[in-house]
């Protein structure tokens, strides 16, 4: 009988399948061997890079530039990778500098800006050094731990970027006098990191298939309220401004950009909300930019007068519309497909294959038709998709609880939704 | 017995599914007549289609009786004090399980929306189904907020169904096949214990477990009615062999689809009289319980009075 015929040789001796499992396995596993394949490939890359270096040093010699003029103070700025530390040193002036009394025979000293700069510089370094000891799990995907990942994005990336930017604060203020105030640049180290933290958290939460409604609506609502409140405050304080109407118009436009994602997220179903958010933001942003360029072209004076009111408040009235659009989009976009999100957890333990009833009777499947494994390796040719019984025996034994039937449902739906070659005409 | 040379290898499923798909397109709500309004509703599912299809395809009418699942369920529900409102196929559509799993999501959505509308319209509080696929679909794939979806065995167990003692009747060994749809596929409300507990309440029944059971139970061989071929038969074989190995007198299941395929192979089993591989009977768990409950079936147990004897298995059919 057929079952007896295939019994005992379900996947042994078949290409692509390990015959041993666990850390003590001794046989060669599928894949390209290190020697000679990988070694040759690496050597090619190494020699190519070396050749490029030789070529550059031999033929494109950098000039020595003009000699330094001792009468002129050079523009001092450290290398790019320590710019953040320099920026933090500059920022440290906002922190108190208390005198610490001498205790236990130690001399009294003062917590200076230098100390604070050093202290702040070391925080990210300590976190980076400690991370391997704190995070000992094997889960590395950001969507699995949105809080930690959002913290990483906001603190180690955005915060350090703006700290680096602050190191050249005087140049920025010189170049863009419309910013007008150094405090605006200081606030870059607080506003954007916080906003990026919230946006990243919302986006990662969405990727991880978690409940979303309030996590979308609350940040968007808060952003809208702050924008409205601050716009109203600005307009009330510049009562007699000659360009009051223009300023009110632009602030209104920016407020509308925070309102549109909020309304969409509250009142529309997810798919429609995403479309509405993208369409409304694109329309409002395009309209705003065109209006602004026209304004500048025809009356640069009033345009500058408008800009000088709006730009110093960029952390609310300019940043929050951008935040609303990005958060609205990240919180509404389609998460990874179940295939990408769930199936990627597979580490090919092979249990699913052992229990799969189809592999025991399919002629074509002797060793080759491990549905989950083949799908993971993108090696299935469509046959497993329709041969699968969706009995979920594989999911029942999966140590990572991958619901393979979810993938089957999704893929079958995709295929059935694709028009046939004839355009899907009805017979 | 060699399945390759057995009766017909392919049931004309495309016809049935085109019928169901076209049915989904018509969203007009007909006049709804229910005999007995109740907050308990019973949805029999597609079991009447199965009987028709089995006869139509000249395949395997055999002893398999799907219609009796309906009769048995009503009889058992009455025994626990529930007179359910019957969600008849006259105004309900197919639950859409097969369409969903065949990838026809648009057809499924039409059926889901239509059925959900009717269920809400009738004010159903508890939806009872005797079909494992229906149970999964209504409970997981529909969004019936405020409606409790239960498998019939769950509510019978919950209401404390009692089967009167049979006296000193011969003891029977009963094996139960766990359908995947109401078992391991249900993250909540998996139906594992209830059918077993109900079987144990039959005093002359000894529950025996198959080689694989509960979450590890092997599939009956076919899902979503997509194919019927030697391979699927091979799986059904191995599952039915497990019941033979434990020397069962009855192989019960809670899913009409499992019953269809077990019943089909069971009937093929009689291809050469005297060489039967499976001596046990195959039936739904509700039929097993209802047979042991005194009283008549509400609509006569789906018996065909014209039929004098069982048809022979074969491509030409006998029904």
XYZ file of C-alpha atoms in Angstrom:
746
model
C 0.000 0.000 0.000
C 1.087 3.485 -0.661
C 1.488 4.479 2.945
C 3.628 1.457 3.664
C 5.683 2.207 0.597
C 6.619 5.669 1.747
C 6.735 4.912 5.438
C 10.115 5.404 6.950
C 11.571 7.523 4.199
C 9.603 10.660 4.524
C 12.492 13.032 4.360
C 15.675 11.191 5.080
C 18.177 11.153 2.227
C 16.287 13.903 0.477
C 18.188 17.000 -0.576
C 17.626 20.092 1.487
C 16.666 18.378 4.683
C 18.954 17.773 7.625
C 18.993 14.271 8.966
C 20.133 15.269 12.425
C 18.822 17.904 14.727
C 20.145 19.711 17.741
C 23.503 21.110 18.781
C 25.323 17.781 18.519
C 24.590 17.226 14.865
C 27.631 16.167 12.909
C 26.570 15.908 9.293
C 26.989 18.743 6.865
C 23.965 20.984 6.769
C 22.472 22.370 3.576
C 23.942 25.593 2.248
C 27.136 26.818 0.632
C 30.309 25.577 2.332
C 32.824 28.061 3.734
C 35.679 26.578 1.735
C 36.047 27.164 -1.125
C 32.760 28.957 -2.078
C 32.480 31.624 0.587
C 36.233 32.094 0.864
C 36.605 32.778 -2.852
C 33.769 35.245 -2.810
C 35.202 37.118 0.162
C 38.646 37.208 -1.412
C 37.217 38.774 -4.554
C 35.615 41.533 -2.478
C 38.786 42.106 -0.473
C 41.017 42.359 -3.544
C 38.559 44.664 -5.262
C 38.603 47.051 -2.294
C 42.390 46.894 -2.074
C 42.689 47.622 -5.771
C 40.447 50.645 -5.395
C 42.557 51.946 -2.493
C 45.765 51.527 -4.475
C 44.240 53.263 -7.440
C 43.022 56.214 -5.397
C 46.276 56.701 -3.483
C 48.358 56.394 -6.636
C 46.370 58.620 -8.942
C 44.159 60.931 -6.924
C 46.440 62.552 -4.396
C 44.682 64.992 -2.062
C 46.052 68.543 -2.086
C 47.575 70.051 1.041
C 45.313 73.127 0.891
C 46.539 76.600 1.882
C 48.764 76.968 4.937
C 47.054 77.930 8.226
C 46.886 81.634 8.961
C 47.908 82.149 12.619
C 46.090 85.485 12.692
C 42.735 83.848 12.091
C 40.912 81.627 14.600
C 40.038 78.392 12.853
C 36.530 76.963 12.971
C 36.875 74.278 15.613
C 34.723 71.244 15.243
C 35.599 67.668 16.184
C 35.275 64.656 13.945
C 31.701 63.736 13.024
C 31.474 60.752 15.338
C 32.063 62.830 18.467
C 29.967 65.781 17.368
C 27.181 64.692 19.699
C 29.542 64.910 22.649
C 30.590 68.407 21.634
C 26.943 69.369 21.294
C 26.205 68.012 24.753
C 29.071 70.004 26.183
C 27.516 73.113 24.699
C 24.080 72.141 25.931
C 25.325 71.537 29.459
C 25.195 75.260 30.162
C 21.485 74.948 30.819
C 22.118 72.581 33.716
C 22.850 73.874 37.231
C 26.450 73.984 38.376
C 26.249 73.373 42.116
C 29.172 73.371 44.518
C 29.710 69.989 46.110
C 31.158 70.270 49.634
C 34.187 68.194 50.511
C 33.399 65.039 52.457
C 35.604 62.302 53.933
C 38.667 64.363 53.333
C 37.963 64.839 49.643
C 38.274 68.360 48.336
C 35.198 70.397 47.515
C 34.488 70.722 43.825
C 31.968 72.110 41.405
C 29.733 70.226 38.980
C 30.655 72.196 35.916
C 29.273 72.165 32.410
C 32.303 70.046 31.530
C 31.202 67.407 34.016
C 27.625 67.416 32.665
C 28.873 67.137 29.098
C 30.989 64.143 30.044
C 28.122 62.638 32.016
C 25.571 63.035 29.220
C 28.037 61.734 26.620
C 28.530 58.539 28.531
C 24.859 57.681 28.971
C 24.391 56.319 25.422
C 27.775 54.630 25.553
C 26.925 52.882 28.807
C 23.590 51.767 27.390
C 25.285 50.375 24.283
C 27.831 48.539 26.403
C 25.224 47.189 28.782
C 22.724 46.152 26.116
C 24.149 42.665 25.486
C 23.975 41.968 29.203
C 20.479 43.398 29.716
C 18.840 41.980 26.595
C 19.611 38.291 26.736
C 16.563 37.018 24.832
C 16.853 35.575 21.370
C 14.075 37.754 19.991
C 15.611 40.480 17.887
C 12.716 41.805 15.877
C 11.770 45.377 16.800
C 8.046 44.735 16.499
C 8.278 42.165 19.272
C 9.411 44.760 21.792
C 8.148 48.111 20.543
C 8.990 50.012 23.730
C 12.645 49.073 23.710
C 12.992 49.642 19.988
C 11.246 53.012 20.087
C 13.593 54.037 22.870
C 16.547 52.985 20.731
C 15.286 54.952 17.739
C 14.517 58.108 19.695
C 17.465 58.144 22.068
C 20.331 56.514 20.234
C 19.442 57.882 16.844
C 17.291 61.039 16.897
C 18.581 62.459 20.155
C 22.211 61.924 19.199
C 21.622 63.371 15.758
C 20.218 66.581 17.195
C 22.929 66.676 19.829
C 25.422 66.587 16.968
C 23.472 69.302 15.217
C 23.656 71.501 18.291
C 27.448 71.361 18.175
C 27.294 73.805 15.274
C 24.481 75.921 16.710
C 26.182 79.235 15.990
C 26.657 78.301 12.333
C 23.005 77.330 12.025
C 21.805 80.557 13.577
C 24.127 82.473 11.284
C 22.899 80.639 8.211
C 19.168 80.731 9.098
C 18.604 83.937 11.050
C 14.867 83.311 10.891
C 15.272 80.740 13.689
C 16.317 83.695 15.770
C 16.737 81.925 19.085
C 19.275 79.413 20.347
C 16.600 77.932 22.627
C 14.807 76.657 19.537
C 17.910 74.603 18.729
C 18.174 73.418 22.330
C 14.590 72.225 22.160
C 15.563 69.934 19.292
C 17.038 67.647 21.889
C 13.673 67.253 23.638
C 10.861 67.640 21.116
C 11.875 65.497 18.129
C 13.195 62.589 20.231
C 9.926 62.431 22.137
C 7.820 62.662 18.993
C 9.924 60.059 17.220
C 9.579 57.810 20.259
C 5.788 57.999 20.093
C 5.670 57.578 16.317
C 8.079 54.636 16.403
C 6.154 52.981 19.231
C 2.851 53.324 17.386
C 4.377 52.009 14.159
C 6.080 49.047 15.789
C 3.000 48.202 17.752
C 1.079 48.082 14.516
C 3.671 45.788 12.971
C 3.248 43.418 15.876
C -0.526 42.960 15.328
C -1.456 44.541 18.644
C -4.709 46.407 19.358
C -4.294 49.874 17.974
C -7.311 52.167 18.201
C -6.437 54.208 21.286
C -2.730 54.094 20.537
C -3.490 55.901 17.287
C -6.146 58.266 18.454
C -4.602 59.583 21.670
C -1.281 60.838 20.182
C -3.128 62.349 17.211
C -5.623 64.048 19.519
C -2.887 65.442 21.748
C -0.945 66.687 18.711
C -4.056 68.386 17.384
C -4.900 70.029 20.706
C -1.367 71.333 21.179
C -1.272 72.717 17.641
C -4.639 74.418 18.045
C -3.736 75.815 21.441
C -0.357 77.103 20.412
C -1.674 78.581 17.157
C -4.361 80.424 19.083
C -1.776 81.663 21.553
C 0.491 82.932 18.742
C -2.387 84.715 17.045
C -3.528 86.324 20.287
C -0.043 87.658 21.061
C 0.488 89.228 17.624
C -2.808 91.080 17.536
C -1.688 94.035 15.445
C 0.671 92.236 13.136
C 0.337 93.475 9.530
C 0.427 89.902 8.201
C -2.026 88.528 10.778
C -4.286 87.114 8.082
C -1.515 85.221 6.327
C -0.143 83.888 9.595
C -3.610 82.741 10.632
C -4.082 81.113 7.230
C -0.861 79.131 7.389
C -1.425 78.138 11.001
C -4.910 77.022 10.024
C -3.460 74.919 7.230
C -0.966 73.325 9.586
C -3.694 72.639 12.139
C -5.770 71.019 9.409
C -2.846 68.698 8.750
C -3.046 67.469 12.345
C -6.821 67.254 12.235
C -7.159 65.168 9.057
C -5.366 62.004 10.338
C -7.264 62.301 13.619
C -10.679 62.465 11.971
C -9.745 59.626 9.627
C -8.505 57.450 12.496
C -11.627 58.045 14.561
C -14.388 57.830 11.998
C -13.190 55.610 9.167
C -12.394 51.902 8.949
C -8.685 51.198 8.810
C -8.163 50.853 5.088
C -10.221 53.919 4.226
C -8.558 55.858 7.055
C -5.140 55.121 5.636
C -6.174 56.295 2.188
C -7.852 59.386 3.605
C -4.791 60.240 5.711
C -2.428 59.944 2.773
C -4.685 61.795 0.364
C -5.515 64.648 2.724
C -1.896 65.091 3.844
C -0.644 65.069 0.271
C -3.275 67.585 -0.752
C -2.729 69.922 2.201
C 1.062 69.721 1.999
C 1.098 70.385 -1.747
C -1.371 73.216 -1.381
C 0.658 74.718 1.488
C 3.969 74.536 -0.377
C 2.519 76.062 -3.551
C 0.859 78.806 -1.566
C 4.077 79.491 0.290
C 6.185 79.644 -2.905
C 3.663 81.943 -4.570
C 3.623 84.128 -1.497
C 7.423 84.328 -1.514
C 7.573 85.026 -5.229
C 5.099 87.887 -5.242
C 5.755 89.504 -1.843
C 8.970 88.380 -0.178
C 8.730 91.032 2.540
C 5.423 89.950 4.063
C 6.474 86.340 3.513
C 9.547 86.852 5.646
C 7.473 88.638 8.275
C 5.158 85.598 8.349
C 8.043 83.159 8.492
C 9.721 84.921 11.359
C 6.606 84.385 13.461
C 5.990 80.739 12.550
C 9.494 79.255 12.342
C 10.645 79.894 15.946
C 7.593 77.855 17.051
C 8.585 74.966 14.826
C 8.510 72.383 17.609
C 4.771 72.600 17.806
C 3.176 74.135 14.761
C 5.594 72.671 12.211
C 6.714 69.431 13.852
C 3.318 68.266 15.075
C 1.643 68.204 11.627
C 4.540 66.099 10.364
C 4.249 63.923 13.462
C 0.500 63.488 12.935
C 0.879 62.425 9.333
C 3.707 59.978 10.070
C 2.007 58.541 13.154
C -1.307 58.293 11.337
C 0.360 56.449 8.486
C 2.442 54.125 10.680
C -0.500 53.351 12.909
C -2.810 52.533 10.022
C -0.646 50.882 7.443
C -1.024 47.216 6.742
C 1.200 45.232 9.093
C 3.609 42.692 7.769
C 1.795 39.819 6.161
C 1.432 36.831 8.420
C 3.945 35.171 6.181
C 6.626 37.725 6.828
C 5.800 38.262 10.432
C 5.012 34.800 11.693
C 6.681 32.447 9.299
C 10.018 34.176 9.675
C 10.115 32.843 13.195
C 10.626 29.355 11.791
C 13.995 27.899 12.645
C 13.541 24.695 10.714
C 13.279 22.281 13.599
C 11.344 20.012 11.252
C 8.611 19.013 13.691
C 5.900 20.245 11.342
C 7.283 18.060 8.635
C 7.221 15.014 10.843
C 3.540 15.410 11.646
C 2.291 16.688 8.291
C -0.137 14.055 7.005
C 0.283 15.140 3.392
C 3.961 14.303 3.297
C 3.132 10.734 4.141
C 1.012 10.106 1.084
C 2.101 12.538 -1.620
C 4.373 11.007 -4.199
C 5.877 14.383 -4.986
C 6.344 15.045 -1.327
C 8.872 12.449 -0.334
C 11.107 14.719 1.598
C 10.457 17.731 -0.552
C 7.114 18.857 0.670
C 7.679 20.323 4.050
C 5.106 23.016 3.658
C 6.278 25.384 6.341
C 9.943 24.912 5.631
C 9.546 25.282 1.882
C 7.448 28.367 2.291
C 10.008 29.835 4.618
C 12.745 29.191 2.112
C 10.503 30.490 -0.678
C 10.961 27.179 -2.402
C 7.394 26.147 -2.821
C 6.056 26.140 -6.346
C 2.432 26.565 -5.474
C 1.755 22.876 -5.029
C 1.947 22.789 -1.234
C -0.423 25.696 -1.091
C -3.245 23.698 -2.569
C -2.203 20.311 -1.269
C -2.248 21.535 2.314
C -5.263 20.255 4.191
C -5.119 23.174 6.620
C -5.549 20.612 9.369
C -3.082 22.604 11.502
C -1.242 19.545 12.775
C 1.940 21.508 12.087
C 0.776 24.471 14.159
C -0.094 22.140 17.009
C 3.492 20.925 17.317
C 5.270 24.135 16.351
C 7.492 25.239 19.236
C 7.072 28.852 18.115
C 3.324 28.540 17.667
C 3.358 29.636 14.055
C -0.196 29.365 12.732
C 0.582 27.943 9.355
C -3.071 27.910 8.346
C -3.135 31.713 8.579
C -0.495 31.779 5.906
C -2.434 29.319 3.779
C -5.559 31.450 4.070
C -3.709 34.583 3.100
C -1.839 33.103 0.172
C -4.897 31.385 -1.258
C -6.848 34.612 -0.976
C -4.073 36.458 -2.805
C -4.023 33.952 -5.624
C -7.781 33.864 -6.012
C -7.889 37.650 -6.054
C -5.394 37.802 -8.927
C -7.105 38.020 -12.288
C -6.484 35.176 -14.648
C -4.577 35.600 -17.895
C -7.819 36.324 -19.696
C -8.532 39.155 -17.277
C -10.889 37.101 -15.202
C -13.746 37.255 -17.687
C -16.765 35.252 -16.670
C -17.495 32.295 -18.857
C -8.219 -3.410 -1.329
C -6.511 -1.060 -3.758
C -7.921 2.443 -3.667
C -6.640 3.230 -7.171
C -9.178 0.822 -8.625
C -11.989 1.728 -6.321
C -15.025 3.739 -7.221
C -14.933 7.119 -8.878
C -11.971 9.266 -8.025
C -13.392 12.733 -8.280
C -16.621 14.130 -6.970
C -17.795 16.976 -9.203
C -17.230 19.578 -6.554
C -16.986 22.456 -9.026
C -20.696 22.153 -9.674
C -21.568 22.369 -6.013
C -19.238 25.272 -5.430
C -20.431 27.243 -8.412
C -23.906 26.771 -7.068
C -22.896 28.090 -3.676
C -20.935 30.986 -5.174
C -23.843 32.086 -7.289
C -26.097 31.765 -4.276
C -23.834 34.229 -2.468
C -24.369 36.852 -5.155
C -28.080 37.105 -4.442
C -28.276 39.249 -1.353
C -32.025 39.832 -1.295
C -33.524 38.710 1.972
C -36.467 36.374 1.389
C -39.475 36.119 3.611
C -38.280 34.571 6.833
C -40.548 31.987 8.384
C -39.447 30.363 11.585
C -41.731 27.987 13.399
C -40.473 28.713 16.838
C -38.871 32.011 17.821
C -36.187 31.498 20.402
C -32.942 33.059 21.480
C -31.350 29.674 20.836
C -30.808 29.104 17.146
C -29.616 25.919 15.501
C -27.773 26.119 12.204
C -27.636 22.737 10.492
C -25.132 23.866 7.884
C -24.670 22.072 4.594
C -25.553 18.579 5.691
C -28.463 18.316 3.308
C -26.146 19.199 0.452
C -23.847 16.379 1.395
C -26.535 13.772 1.124
C -27.621 15.181 -2.223
C -24.096 15.381 -3.500
C -23.280 11.893 -2.456
C -26.307 10.616 -4.322
C -25.865 12.903 -7.261
C -22.306 11.813 -7.820
C -23.342 8.169 -7.644
C -20.598 7.724 -5.192
C -21.360 6.524 -1.801
C -24.729 6.888 -0.354
C -24.093 3.825 1.730
C -25.041 3.912 5.353
C -23.854 7.451 5.761
C -26.718 9.642 6.736
C -25.978 13.298 7.101
C -29.550 14.440 7.451
C -29.887 12.512 10.665
C -27.399 14.868 12.290
C -30.062 17.535 12.116
C -32.730 15.262 13.553
C -30.440 14.001 16.268
C -29.326 17.464 17.268
C -32.897 18.707 17.617
C -33.867 15.594 19.548
C -30.952 16.017 21.933
C -31.503 19.741 22.357
C -35.152 19.113 23.215
C -33.989 16.589 25.765
C -32.017 19.308 27.553
C -34.902 21.752 27.403
C -33.989 23.799 24.357
C -36.439 24.225 21.519
C -34.184 26.013 19.075
C -35.116 28.317 16.265
C -33.954 26.585 13.115
C -31.849 28.701 10.813
C -33.114 27.097 7.666
C -31.243 27.167 4.401
C -34.370 28.740 2.931
C -33.198 32.088 4.255
C -29.636 31.423 5.414
C -26.664 30.897 3.199
C -23.769 28.515 3.537
C -21.460 29.679 6.328
C -18.674 30.191 3.777
C -16.023 28.023 5.375
C -15.072 26.238 2.182
C -15.065 29.419 0.146
C -12.775 31.098 2.650
C -10.339 28.227 2.682
C -10.400 27.961 -1.079
C -9.257 31.560 -1.198
C -12.571 33.028 -2.377
C -12.592 35.715 0.246
C -15.023 37.936 -1.619
C -17.614 35.156 -1.767
C -17.029 34.390 1.895
C -17.510 38.022 2.864
C -20.820 38.201 1.044
C -22.032 35.097 2.846
C -20.742 36.311 6.183
C -22.371 39.711 5.886
C -25.650 38.236 4.735
C -25.768 35.578 7.449
C -24.692 38.004 10.154
C -27.511 40.324 9.111
C -30.112 37.561 9.366
C -28.736 36.313 12.691
C -28.942 39.809 14.141
C -32.351 40.376 12.608
C -33.699 37.289 14.356
C -32.247 38.351 17.708
C -30.205 35.201 18.208
C -28.340 35.043 21.523
C -26.872 31.554 21.267
C -25.980 30.024 17.937
C -25.716 26.249 18.065
C -24.099 24.312 15.276
C -23.448 20.633 14.861
C -20.688 21.186 12.320
C -17.067 21.645 13.315
C -16.329 23.879 10.356
C -19.408 25.954 11.019
C -18.396 26.293 14.637
C -14.952 27.577 13.743
C -16.254 29.880 11.042
C -19.018 31.466 13.100
C -16.872 31.778 16.148
C -13.566 32.910 14.646
C -14.156 34.218 11.155
C -17.501 35.955 11.677
C -17.785 38.983 13.888
C -20.913 38.073 15.797
C -20.549 40.333 18.794
C -23.099 39.527 21.433
C -23.923 36.113 19.977
C -22.570 33.071 21.749
C -21.470 30.443 19.271
C -21.374 26.885 20.590
C -20.937 23.439 19.204
C -23.928 21.274 19.953
C -21.879 18.975 22.167
C -20.832 21.920 24.298
C -24.368 22.973 25.101
C -25.510 19.391 25.662
C -22.687 18.901 28.132
C -23.332 22.238 29.761
C -27.023 21.470 30.175
C -26.262 18.051 31.627
C -27.630 15.683 29.006
C -28.520 12.348 30.563
C -28.809 9.156 28.529
C -31.054 6.590 30.222
C -29.343 3.321 31.164
C -29.585 0.603 28.550
C -29.658 -2.228 31.086
C -27.405 -5.137 30.289
C -26.866 -4.316 26.650
C -23.670 -5.468 25.006
C -20.751 -3.185 25.763
C -19.425 -1.235 22.814
C -16.041 0.316 22.231
C -16.383 3.856 20.941
C -13.583 5.859 19.341
C -13.838 9.580 18.766
C -12.151 11.469 15.939
C -11.263 15.057 16.924
C -12.069 17.319 13.983
C -9.310 19.822 13.410
C -11.688 22.741 12.981
C -13.321 22.563 16.388
C -10.275 21.150 18.146
C -6.759 22.312 17.675
C -7.727 25.194 15.404
C -9.718 26.888 18.142
C -7.606 29.142 20.323
C -10.614 29.474 22.634
C -13.444 27.049 23.184
C -11.772 23.990 21.720
C -14.142 21.019 21.695
C -12.116 18.152 23.119
C -13.720 17.101 26.365
C -17.410 17.631 25.774
C -17.981 14.856 23.199
C -15.924 12.453 25.293
C -17.877 13.288 28.417
C -21.146 12.796 26.571
C -19.994 9.434 25.220
C -19.078 8.364 28.747
C -22.638 9.056 29.810
C -23.830 6.155 27.671
C -23.591 3.376 30.219
C -22.619 0.547 27.871
C -20.061 2.589 25.927
C -16.333 2.316 26.591
C -14.477 5.307 25.223
C -11.221 4.296 23.567
C -8.703 6.773 22.262
C -7.206 6.453 18.832
C -3.464 6.434 18.321
C -3.504 10.202 17.846
C -6.122 12.213 19.651
C -7.121 15.664 20.907
C -4.662 18.293 19.646
C -2.522 15.708 17.895
C -5.358 13.955 16.109
C -4.610 13.091 12.533
C -6.685 14.768 9.865
C -9.553 12.810 8.310
C -7.876 13.390 4.964
C -9.831 16.109 3.240
C -10.425 19.697 4.074
C -12.660 22.334 2.496
C -13.994 19.739 0.022
C -11.244 20.546 -2.411
C -10.173 17.199 -3.631
C -10.893 13.543 -3.362
C -8.161 11.352 -4.683
C -5.910 8.459 -3.813
C -3.788 10.609 -1.570
C -6.650 11.861 0.510
C -8.064 8.376 0.628
C -4.692 7.207 1.898
C -5.003 9.582 4.811
C -8.555 8.535 5.529
C -7.321 4.965 5.436
C -4.642 5.551 8.004
C -7.106 7.282 10.301
C -9.692 4.544 9.969
C -6.985 1.956 10.489
C -6.301 3.556 13.841
C -9.902 2.869 14.822
C -9.587 -0.703 13.603
C -6.387 -1.135 15.599
C -8.126 -0.214 18.840
C -10.913 -2.636 17.980
C -13.621 -0.003 18.000
C -17.273 -0.759 17.385
C -18.086 2.844 16.572
C -16.018 5.613 15.071
C -17.646 8.898 15.998
C -16.859 12.396 14.864
C -18.330 15.843 15.349
C -17.779 17.078 11.832
C -19.988 16.217 8.845
C -16.990 16.511 6.516
C -15.074 13.882 8.468
C -18.201 11.785 8.376
C -18.467 12.190 4.610
C -14.988 10.896 4.009
C -15.084 8.180 6.590
C -18.473 7.134 5.288
C -17.236 7.127 1.714
C -14.302 4.877 2.477
C -16.389 2.757 4.773
C -18.753 2.084 1.916
C -15.930 1.344 -0.512
C -14.814 -1.117 2.076
C -17.732 -3.275 0.965
C -16.464 -3.464 -2.573
C -15.658 -7.099 -2.088
C -18.215 -8.554 0.306
C -16.651 -10.753 2.921
C -13.333 -8.938 2.801
C -14.392 -5.866 4.732
C -11.549 -4.080 6.382
C -13.657 -2.070 8.765
C -16.340 -3.779 10.773
C -17.285 -0.811 12.911
C -19.964 1.770 12.232
C -19.147 5.373 11.397
C -21.455 8.131 12.545
C -21.757 11.575 14.028
C -21.578 11.854 17.786
C -25.083 13.352 17.872
C -26.481 10.358 16.018
C -24.819 7.993 18.460
C -26.305 9.811 21.434
C -29.734 10.288 19.885
C -29.993 6.606 19.007
C -29.678 5.858 22.703
C -32.275 8.371 23.725
C -35.878 7.157 23.725
C -38.315 8.887 21.438
C -38.742 9.429 17.739
C -36.730 11.725 15.531
C -38.458 15.034 14.864
C -38.570 14.551 11.100
C -38.168 10.832 10.788
C -34.394 10.504 10.802
C -33.905 11.255 7.109
C -34.814 7.722 6.155
C -35.669 7.173 2.509
C -38.762 4.926 2.415
C -38.137 4.078 -1.237
C -34.830 2.533 -0.494
C -35.090 -1.142 0.147
C -31.444 -2.005 0.478
C -28.119 -0.261 0.426
C -26.625 0.379 -2.997
C -23.493 -1.378 -4.078
C -20.457 0.801 -4.227
C -19.214 1.545 -7.697
C -18.868 4.158 -10.352
C -22.358 3.528 -11.711
C -23.729 3.959 -8.246
C -26.717 2.315 -6.822
C -28.793 4.967 -5.112
